[in-house]
CSV table of C-alpha atoms and ligand atoms in Angstrom, one decimal:
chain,number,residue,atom,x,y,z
F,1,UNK,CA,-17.6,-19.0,-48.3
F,2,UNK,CA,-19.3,-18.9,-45.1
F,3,UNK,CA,-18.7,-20.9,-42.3
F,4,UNK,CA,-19.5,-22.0,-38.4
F,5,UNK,CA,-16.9,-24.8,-36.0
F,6,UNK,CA,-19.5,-26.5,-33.9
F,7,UNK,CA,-18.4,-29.1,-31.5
F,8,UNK,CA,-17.3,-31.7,-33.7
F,9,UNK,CA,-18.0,-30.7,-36.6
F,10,UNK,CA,-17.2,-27.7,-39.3
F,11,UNK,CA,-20.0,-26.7,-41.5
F,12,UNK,CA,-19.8,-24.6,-44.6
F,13,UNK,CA,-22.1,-23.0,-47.0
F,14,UNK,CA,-21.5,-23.3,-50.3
F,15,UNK,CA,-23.5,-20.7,-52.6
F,16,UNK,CA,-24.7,-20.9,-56.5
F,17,UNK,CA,-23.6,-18.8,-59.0
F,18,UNK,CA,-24.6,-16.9,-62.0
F,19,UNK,CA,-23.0,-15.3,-65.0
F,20,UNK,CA,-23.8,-11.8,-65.8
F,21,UNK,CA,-22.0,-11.7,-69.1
F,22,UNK,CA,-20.8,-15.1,-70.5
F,23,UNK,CA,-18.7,-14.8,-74.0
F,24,UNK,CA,-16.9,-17.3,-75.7
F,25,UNK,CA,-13.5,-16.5,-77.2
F,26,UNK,CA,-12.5,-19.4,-79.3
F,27,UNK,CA,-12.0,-23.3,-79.0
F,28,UNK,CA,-8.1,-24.6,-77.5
F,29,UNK,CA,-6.6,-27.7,-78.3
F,30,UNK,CA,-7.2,-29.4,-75.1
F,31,UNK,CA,-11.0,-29.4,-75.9
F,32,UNK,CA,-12.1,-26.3,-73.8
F,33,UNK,CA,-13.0,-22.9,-75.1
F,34,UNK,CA,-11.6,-19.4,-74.2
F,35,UNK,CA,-14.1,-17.2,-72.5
F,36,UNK,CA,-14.4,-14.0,-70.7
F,37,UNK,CA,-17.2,-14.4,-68.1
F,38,UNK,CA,-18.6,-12.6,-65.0
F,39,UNK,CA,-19.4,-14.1,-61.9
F,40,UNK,CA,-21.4,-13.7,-58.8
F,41,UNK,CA,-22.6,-15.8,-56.2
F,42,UNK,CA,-25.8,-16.0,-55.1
F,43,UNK,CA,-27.9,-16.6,-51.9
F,44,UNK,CA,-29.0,-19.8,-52.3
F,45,UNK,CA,-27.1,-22.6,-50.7
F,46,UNK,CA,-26.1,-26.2,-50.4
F,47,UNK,CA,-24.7,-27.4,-46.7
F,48,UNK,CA,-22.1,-29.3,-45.7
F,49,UNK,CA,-20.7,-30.6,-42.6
F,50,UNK,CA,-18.0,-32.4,-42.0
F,51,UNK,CA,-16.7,-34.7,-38.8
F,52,UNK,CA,-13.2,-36.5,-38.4
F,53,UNK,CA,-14.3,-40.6,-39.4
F,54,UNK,CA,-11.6,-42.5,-37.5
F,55,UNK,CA,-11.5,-45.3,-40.1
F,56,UNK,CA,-9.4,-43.3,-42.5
F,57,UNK,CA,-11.9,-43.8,-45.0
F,58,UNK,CA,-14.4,-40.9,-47.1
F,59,UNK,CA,-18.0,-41.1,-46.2
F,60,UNK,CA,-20.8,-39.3,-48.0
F,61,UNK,CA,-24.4,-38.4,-47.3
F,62,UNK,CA,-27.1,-37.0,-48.6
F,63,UNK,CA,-30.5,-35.4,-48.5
F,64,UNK,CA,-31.3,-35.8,-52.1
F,65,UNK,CA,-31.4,-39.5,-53.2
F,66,UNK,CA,-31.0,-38.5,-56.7
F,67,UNK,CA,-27.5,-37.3,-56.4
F,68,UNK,CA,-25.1,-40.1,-56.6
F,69,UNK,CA,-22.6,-40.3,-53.4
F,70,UNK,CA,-20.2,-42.4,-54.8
F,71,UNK,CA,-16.7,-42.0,-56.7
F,72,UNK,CA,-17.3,-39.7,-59.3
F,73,UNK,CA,-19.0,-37.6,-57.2
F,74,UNK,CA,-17.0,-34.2,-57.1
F,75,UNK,CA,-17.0,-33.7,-53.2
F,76,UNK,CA,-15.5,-37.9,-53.2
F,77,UNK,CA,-12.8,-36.2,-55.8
F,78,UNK,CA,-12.2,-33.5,-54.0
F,79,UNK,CA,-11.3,-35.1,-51.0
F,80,UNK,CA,-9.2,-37.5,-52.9
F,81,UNK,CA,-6.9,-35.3,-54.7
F,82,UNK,CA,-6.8,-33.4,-51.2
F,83,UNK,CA,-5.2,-36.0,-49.4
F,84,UNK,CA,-2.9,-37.4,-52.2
F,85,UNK,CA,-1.5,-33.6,-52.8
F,86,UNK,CA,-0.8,-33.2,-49.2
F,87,UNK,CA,-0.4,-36.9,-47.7
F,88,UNK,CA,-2.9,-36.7,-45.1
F,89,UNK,CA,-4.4,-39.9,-44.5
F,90,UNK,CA,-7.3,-39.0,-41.9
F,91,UNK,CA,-11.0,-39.6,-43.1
F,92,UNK,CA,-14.0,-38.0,-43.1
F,93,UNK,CA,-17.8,-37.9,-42.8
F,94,UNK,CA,-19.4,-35.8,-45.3
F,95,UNK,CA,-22.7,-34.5,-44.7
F,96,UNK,CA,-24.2,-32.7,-47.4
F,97,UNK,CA,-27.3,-30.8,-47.9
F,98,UNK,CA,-28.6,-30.4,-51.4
F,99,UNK,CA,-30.8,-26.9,-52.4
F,100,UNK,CA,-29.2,-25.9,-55.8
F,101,UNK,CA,-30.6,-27.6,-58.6
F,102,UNK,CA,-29.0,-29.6,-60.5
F,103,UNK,CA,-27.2,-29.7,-64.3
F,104,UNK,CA,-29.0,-26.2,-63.9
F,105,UNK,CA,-25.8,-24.0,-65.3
F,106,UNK,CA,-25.8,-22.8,-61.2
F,107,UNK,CA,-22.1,-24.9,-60.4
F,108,UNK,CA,-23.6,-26.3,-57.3
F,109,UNK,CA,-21.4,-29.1,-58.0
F,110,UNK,CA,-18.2,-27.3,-58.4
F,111,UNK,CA,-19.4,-25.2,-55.0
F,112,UNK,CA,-19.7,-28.4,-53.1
F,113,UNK,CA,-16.1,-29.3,-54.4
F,114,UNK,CA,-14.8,-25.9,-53.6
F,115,UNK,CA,-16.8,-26.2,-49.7
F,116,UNK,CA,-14.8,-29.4,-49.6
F,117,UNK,CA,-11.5,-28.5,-49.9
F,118,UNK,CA,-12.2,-25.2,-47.6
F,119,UNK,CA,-13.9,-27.6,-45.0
F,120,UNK,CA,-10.9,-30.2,-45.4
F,121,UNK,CA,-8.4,-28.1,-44.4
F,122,UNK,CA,-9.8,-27.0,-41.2
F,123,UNK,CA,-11.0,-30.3,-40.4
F,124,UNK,CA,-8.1,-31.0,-40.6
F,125,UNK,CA,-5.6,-28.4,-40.3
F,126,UNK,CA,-3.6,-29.1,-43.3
F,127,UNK,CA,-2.9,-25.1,-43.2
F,128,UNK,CA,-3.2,-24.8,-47.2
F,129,UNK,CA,-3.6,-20.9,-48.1
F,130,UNK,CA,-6.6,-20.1,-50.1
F,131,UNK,CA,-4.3,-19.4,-53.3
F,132,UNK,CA,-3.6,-23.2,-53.3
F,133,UNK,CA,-6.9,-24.0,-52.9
F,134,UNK,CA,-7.9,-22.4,-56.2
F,135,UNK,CA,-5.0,-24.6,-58.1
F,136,UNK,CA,-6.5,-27.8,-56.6
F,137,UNK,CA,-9.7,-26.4,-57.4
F,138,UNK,CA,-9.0,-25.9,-61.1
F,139,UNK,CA,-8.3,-29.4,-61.3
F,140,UNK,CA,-11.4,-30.7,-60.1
F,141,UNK,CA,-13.4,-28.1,-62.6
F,142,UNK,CA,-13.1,-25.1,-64.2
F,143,UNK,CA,-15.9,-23.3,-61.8
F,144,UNK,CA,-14.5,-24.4,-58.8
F,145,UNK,CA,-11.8,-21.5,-57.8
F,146,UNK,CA,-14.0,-19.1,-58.3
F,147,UNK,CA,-15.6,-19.8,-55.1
F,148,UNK,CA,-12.3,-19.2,-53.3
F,149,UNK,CA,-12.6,-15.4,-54.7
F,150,UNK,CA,-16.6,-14.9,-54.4
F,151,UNK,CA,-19.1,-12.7,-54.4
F,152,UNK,CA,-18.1,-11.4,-57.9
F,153,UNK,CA,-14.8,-12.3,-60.5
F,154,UNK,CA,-14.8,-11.7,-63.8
F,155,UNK,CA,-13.1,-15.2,-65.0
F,156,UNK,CA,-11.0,-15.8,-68.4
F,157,UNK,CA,-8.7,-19.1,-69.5
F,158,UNK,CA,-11.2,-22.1,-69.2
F,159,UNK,CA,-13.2,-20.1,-66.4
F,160,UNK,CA,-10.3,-20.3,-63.9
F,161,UNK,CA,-8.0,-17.8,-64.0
F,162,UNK,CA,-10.0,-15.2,-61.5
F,163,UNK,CA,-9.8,-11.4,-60.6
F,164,UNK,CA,-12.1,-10.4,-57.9
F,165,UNK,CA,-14.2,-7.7,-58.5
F,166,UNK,CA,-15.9,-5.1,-56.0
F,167,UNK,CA,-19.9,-5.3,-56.4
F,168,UNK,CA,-21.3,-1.9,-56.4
F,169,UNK,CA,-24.2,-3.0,-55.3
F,170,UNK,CA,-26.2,-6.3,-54.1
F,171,UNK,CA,-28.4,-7.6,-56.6
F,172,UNK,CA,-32.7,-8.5,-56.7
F,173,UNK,CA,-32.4,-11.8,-58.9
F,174,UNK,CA,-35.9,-13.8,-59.5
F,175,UNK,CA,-34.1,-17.5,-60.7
F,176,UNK,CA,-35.9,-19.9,-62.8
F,177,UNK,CA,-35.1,-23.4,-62.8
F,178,UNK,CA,-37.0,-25.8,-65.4
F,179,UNK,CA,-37.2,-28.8,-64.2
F,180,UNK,CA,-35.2,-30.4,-67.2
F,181,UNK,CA,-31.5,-29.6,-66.7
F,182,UNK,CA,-28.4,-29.7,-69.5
F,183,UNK,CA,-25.1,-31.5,-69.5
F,184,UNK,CA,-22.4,-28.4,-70.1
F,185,UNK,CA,-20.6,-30.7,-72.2
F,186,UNK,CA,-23.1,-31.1,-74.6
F,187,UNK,CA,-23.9,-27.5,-74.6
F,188,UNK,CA,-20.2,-26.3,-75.3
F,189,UNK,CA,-20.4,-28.9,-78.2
F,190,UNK,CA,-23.3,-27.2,-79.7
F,191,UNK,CA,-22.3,-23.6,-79.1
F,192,UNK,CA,-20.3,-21.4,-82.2
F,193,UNK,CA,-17.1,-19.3,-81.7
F,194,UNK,CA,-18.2,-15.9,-82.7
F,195,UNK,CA,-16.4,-13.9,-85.0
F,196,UNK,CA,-16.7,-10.8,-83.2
F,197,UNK,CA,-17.0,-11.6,-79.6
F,198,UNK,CA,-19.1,-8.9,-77.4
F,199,UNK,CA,-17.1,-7.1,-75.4
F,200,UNK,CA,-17.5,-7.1,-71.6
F,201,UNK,CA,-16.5,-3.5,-71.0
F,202,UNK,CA,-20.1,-2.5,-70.7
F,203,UNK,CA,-21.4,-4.8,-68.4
F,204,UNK,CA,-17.8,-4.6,-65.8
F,205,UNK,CA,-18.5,-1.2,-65.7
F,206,UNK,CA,-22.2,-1.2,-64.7
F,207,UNK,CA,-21.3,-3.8,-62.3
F,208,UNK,CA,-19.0,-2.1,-60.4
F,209,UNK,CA,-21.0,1.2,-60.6
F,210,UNK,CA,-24.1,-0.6,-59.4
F,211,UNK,CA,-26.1,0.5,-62.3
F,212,UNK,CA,-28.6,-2.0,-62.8
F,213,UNK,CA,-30.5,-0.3,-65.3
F,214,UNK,CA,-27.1,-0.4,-67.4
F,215,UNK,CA,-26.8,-3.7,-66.3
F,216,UNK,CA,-29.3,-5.6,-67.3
F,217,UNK,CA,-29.1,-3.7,-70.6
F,218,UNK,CA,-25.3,-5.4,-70.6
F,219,UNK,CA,-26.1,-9.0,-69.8
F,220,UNK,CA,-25.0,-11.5,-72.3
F,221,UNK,CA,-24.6,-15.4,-72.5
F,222,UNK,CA,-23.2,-17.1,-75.8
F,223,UNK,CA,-24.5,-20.1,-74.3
F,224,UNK,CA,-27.7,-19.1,-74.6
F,225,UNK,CA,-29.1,-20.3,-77.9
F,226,UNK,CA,-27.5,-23.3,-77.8
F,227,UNK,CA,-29.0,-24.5,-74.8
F,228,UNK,CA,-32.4,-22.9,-76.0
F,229,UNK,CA,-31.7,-25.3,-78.9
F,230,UNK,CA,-31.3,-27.8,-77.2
F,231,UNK,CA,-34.0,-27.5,-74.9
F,232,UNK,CA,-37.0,-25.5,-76.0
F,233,UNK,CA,-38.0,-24.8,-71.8
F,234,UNK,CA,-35.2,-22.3,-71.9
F,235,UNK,CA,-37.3,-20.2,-74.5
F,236,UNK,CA,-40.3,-20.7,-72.9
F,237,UNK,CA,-38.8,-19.0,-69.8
F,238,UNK,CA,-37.7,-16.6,-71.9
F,239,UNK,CA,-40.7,-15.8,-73.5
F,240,UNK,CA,-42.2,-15.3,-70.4
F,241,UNK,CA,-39.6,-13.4,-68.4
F,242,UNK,CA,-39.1,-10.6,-71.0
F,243,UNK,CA,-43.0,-10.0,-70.8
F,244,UNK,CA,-42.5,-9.1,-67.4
F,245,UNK,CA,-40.1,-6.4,-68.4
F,246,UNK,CA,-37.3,-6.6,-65.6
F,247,UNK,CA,-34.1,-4.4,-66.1
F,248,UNK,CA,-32.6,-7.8,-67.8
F,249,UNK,CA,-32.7,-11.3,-68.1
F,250,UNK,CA,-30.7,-14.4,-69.3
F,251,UNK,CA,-29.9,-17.9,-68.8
F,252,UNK,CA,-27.1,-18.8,-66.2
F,253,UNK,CA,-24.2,-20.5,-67.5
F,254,UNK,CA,-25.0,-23.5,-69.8
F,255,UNK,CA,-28.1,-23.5,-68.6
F,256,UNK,CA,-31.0,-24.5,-67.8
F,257,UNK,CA,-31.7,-21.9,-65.2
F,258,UNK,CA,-32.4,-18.0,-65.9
F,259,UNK,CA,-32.6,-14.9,-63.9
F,260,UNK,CA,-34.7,-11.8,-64.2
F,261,UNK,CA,-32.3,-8.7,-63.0
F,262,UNK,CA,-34.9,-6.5,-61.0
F,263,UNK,CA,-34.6,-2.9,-60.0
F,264,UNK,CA,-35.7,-3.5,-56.1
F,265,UNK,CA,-37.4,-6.0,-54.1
F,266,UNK,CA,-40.4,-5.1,-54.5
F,267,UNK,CA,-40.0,-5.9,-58.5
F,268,UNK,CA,-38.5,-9.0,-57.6
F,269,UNK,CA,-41.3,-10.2,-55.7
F,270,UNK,CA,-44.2,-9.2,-58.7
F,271,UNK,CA,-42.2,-11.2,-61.0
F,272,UNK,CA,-41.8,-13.7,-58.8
F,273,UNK,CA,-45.6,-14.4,-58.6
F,274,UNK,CA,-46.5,-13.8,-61.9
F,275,UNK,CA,-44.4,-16.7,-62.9
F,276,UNK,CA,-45.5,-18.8,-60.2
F,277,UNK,CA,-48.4,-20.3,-62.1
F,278,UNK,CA,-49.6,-20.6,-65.7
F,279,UNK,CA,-47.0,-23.0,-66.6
F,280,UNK,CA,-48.0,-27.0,-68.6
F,281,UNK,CA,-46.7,-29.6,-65.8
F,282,UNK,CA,-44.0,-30.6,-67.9
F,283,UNK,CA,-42.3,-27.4,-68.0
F,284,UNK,CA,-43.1,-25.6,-64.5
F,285,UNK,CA,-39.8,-25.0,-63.0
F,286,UNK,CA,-39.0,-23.9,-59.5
F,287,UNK,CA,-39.2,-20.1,-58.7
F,288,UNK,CA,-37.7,-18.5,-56.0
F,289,UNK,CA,-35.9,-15.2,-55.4
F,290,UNK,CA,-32.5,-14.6,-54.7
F,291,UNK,CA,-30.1,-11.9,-54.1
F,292,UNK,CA,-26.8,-11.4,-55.8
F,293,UNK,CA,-23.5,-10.6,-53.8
F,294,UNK,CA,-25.4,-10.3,-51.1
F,295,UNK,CA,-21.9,-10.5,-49.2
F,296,UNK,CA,-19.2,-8.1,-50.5
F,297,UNK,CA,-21.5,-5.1,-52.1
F,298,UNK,CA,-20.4,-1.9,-51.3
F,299,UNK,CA,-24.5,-0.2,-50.7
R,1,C5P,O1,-14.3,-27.8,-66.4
R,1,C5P,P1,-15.5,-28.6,-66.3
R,1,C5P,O2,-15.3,-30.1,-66.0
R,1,C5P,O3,-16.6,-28.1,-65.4
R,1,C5P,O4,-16.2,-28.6,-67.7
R,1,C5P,C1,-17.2,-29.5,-68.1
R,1,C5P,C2,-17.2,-29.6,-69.7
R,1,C5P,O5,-17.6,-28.3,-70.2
R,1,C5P,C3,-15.9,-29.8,-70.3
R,1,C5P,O6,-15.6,-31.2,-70.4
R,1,C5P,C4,-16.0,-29.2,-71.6
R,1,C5P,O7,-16.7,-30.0,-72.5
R,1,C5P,C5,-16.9,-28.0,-71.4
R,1,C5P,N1,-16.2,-26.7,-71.1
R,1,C5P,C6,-15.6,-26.1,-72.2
R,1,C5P,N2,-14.9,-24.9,-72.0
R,1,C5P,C7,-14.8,-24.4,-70.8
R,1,C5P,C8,-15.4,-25.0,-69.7
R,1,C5P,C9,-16.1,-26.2,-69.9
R,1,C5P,O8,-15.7,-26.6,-73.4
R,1,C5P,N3,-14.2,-23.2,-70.6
């Protein structure tokens, strides 16, 4: 997670994700499912910027008037759990800045949570090491400690239990966002435990390797046609993404958004325009291109 201390205040990015390879292992007692997923961050972020608030009390802002900033927001929660696990009482003004989309499958929200325990701690010096971050995290959601570990994990248990992985090379990602988004509950509810599970030998390998040909011929989200069930913008994407013949395509998590895997940026860019237009108002999502482990790739 990248960061800047300006005068009096700490500021952090906090990036989206997307999952290369997203397989669901079976259902647990507790409600959750197993799965074996892969990881990366992307470079599009949210901001946030935090300043001491001498009241004691949380305070949060934002840029999107959509987003609630109350309670049960996550950042709120966040905070909240921070200071009852470590019995700091100081306060806070949260600042944040909102560019991932929403119930888009992108964790945005669990980023922001993540950002907000990283920011806390400097603000104010609690001294917590990143590895107790991530079990704080994993309370909050089961994204969240992934962004301790960024730019690529492969991710098993409910999503939290991380191993860092060493990108072989940074990725040309065109995202698609419809403008309708999914609740992951309700997509988790819909989805089936397979019989055989895919395995995600294939798509580790190419990853590390840097093969993006091999790559996007090893993408895979079980997710997938649920959410397309659920909401038929998903396939239209699809439909038109796989016309455009990039090295590999999918939805991101439980949706709604998708990413065509390109083979530079110059392919990124042509697919990027293509899908700019030609799309019935109610469906035209938001395109924009994005690179994957932009940080951390070894090219
Ligand atoms: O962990 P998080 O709060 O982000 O999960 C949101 C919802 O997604 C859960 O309440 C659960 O319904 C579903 N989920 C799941 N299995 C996972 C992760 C999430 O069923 N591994």
């Amino acid at each position: 997670m990248r960061s800047e201390q300006r005068a009096d205040a700490v500021v952090f990015w906090a990036p989206a994700k997307v999952n290369l390879f997203l397989e669901i292992l079976g259902k647990r007692p507790d409600g959750y499912h197993e799965l074996e997923t892969l990881m990366v961050t992307v470079s599009l972020h949210d901001e946030l910027e935090f300043k001491e608030e001498s009241s004691g009390s949380i305070q949060l802002t934002c840029d999107d008037r959509e987003l609630s900033t109350g309670p049960e927001n996550l950042i709120h929660k966040a905070a909240e759990l921070l200071r009852r696990r470590t019995g700091c009482a100081r306060g806070a003004r949260i600042g944040l800045t909102k560019r991932i989309p929403m119930a888009a499958g992108l964790a945005g929200g669990s980023s922001d949570a993540a950002a907000t325990l990283a920011g806390l701690n400097r603000l104010w010096d609690l001294g917590l090491p990143p590895a107790d971050l991530m079990v704080l995290g994993a309370e909050l959601g089961s994204d969240v400690p992934f962004f301790f570990a960024g730019p690529a994990a492969w991710c098993t248990g409910r999503g939290e239990i991380i191993t860092p992985l060493i990108p072989g090379t940074a990725l040309d990602l065109v995202l698609i966002c419809p403008p309708q988004g999914l609740s992951t509950a309700a997509v988790f509810r819909a989805v089936r435990v397979p019989e055989r599970p895919v395995s995600g030998d294939a798509v580790r390998r190419a990853f590390v390797a840097g093969d993006v040909a091999e790559l996007g011929r090893s993408l895979h989200n079980r997710l997938q046609a649920p959410a397309e069930t659920l909401c038929p913008a998903v396939s239209e994407v699809r439909r038109r993404v796989e016309a455009l013949a990039p090295a590999g395509h999918q939805m991101s998590g439980s949706g709604t958004s998708y990413f065509a895997l390109c083979r530079g940026p110059d392919e990124a860019r042509r697919i990027a325009t293509a899908l700019s237009h030609g799309w019935d108002e109610e469906v035209r999502p938001r395109v924009s291109l994005v690179t994957g482990c932009l940080e951390g790739a070894t090219d």
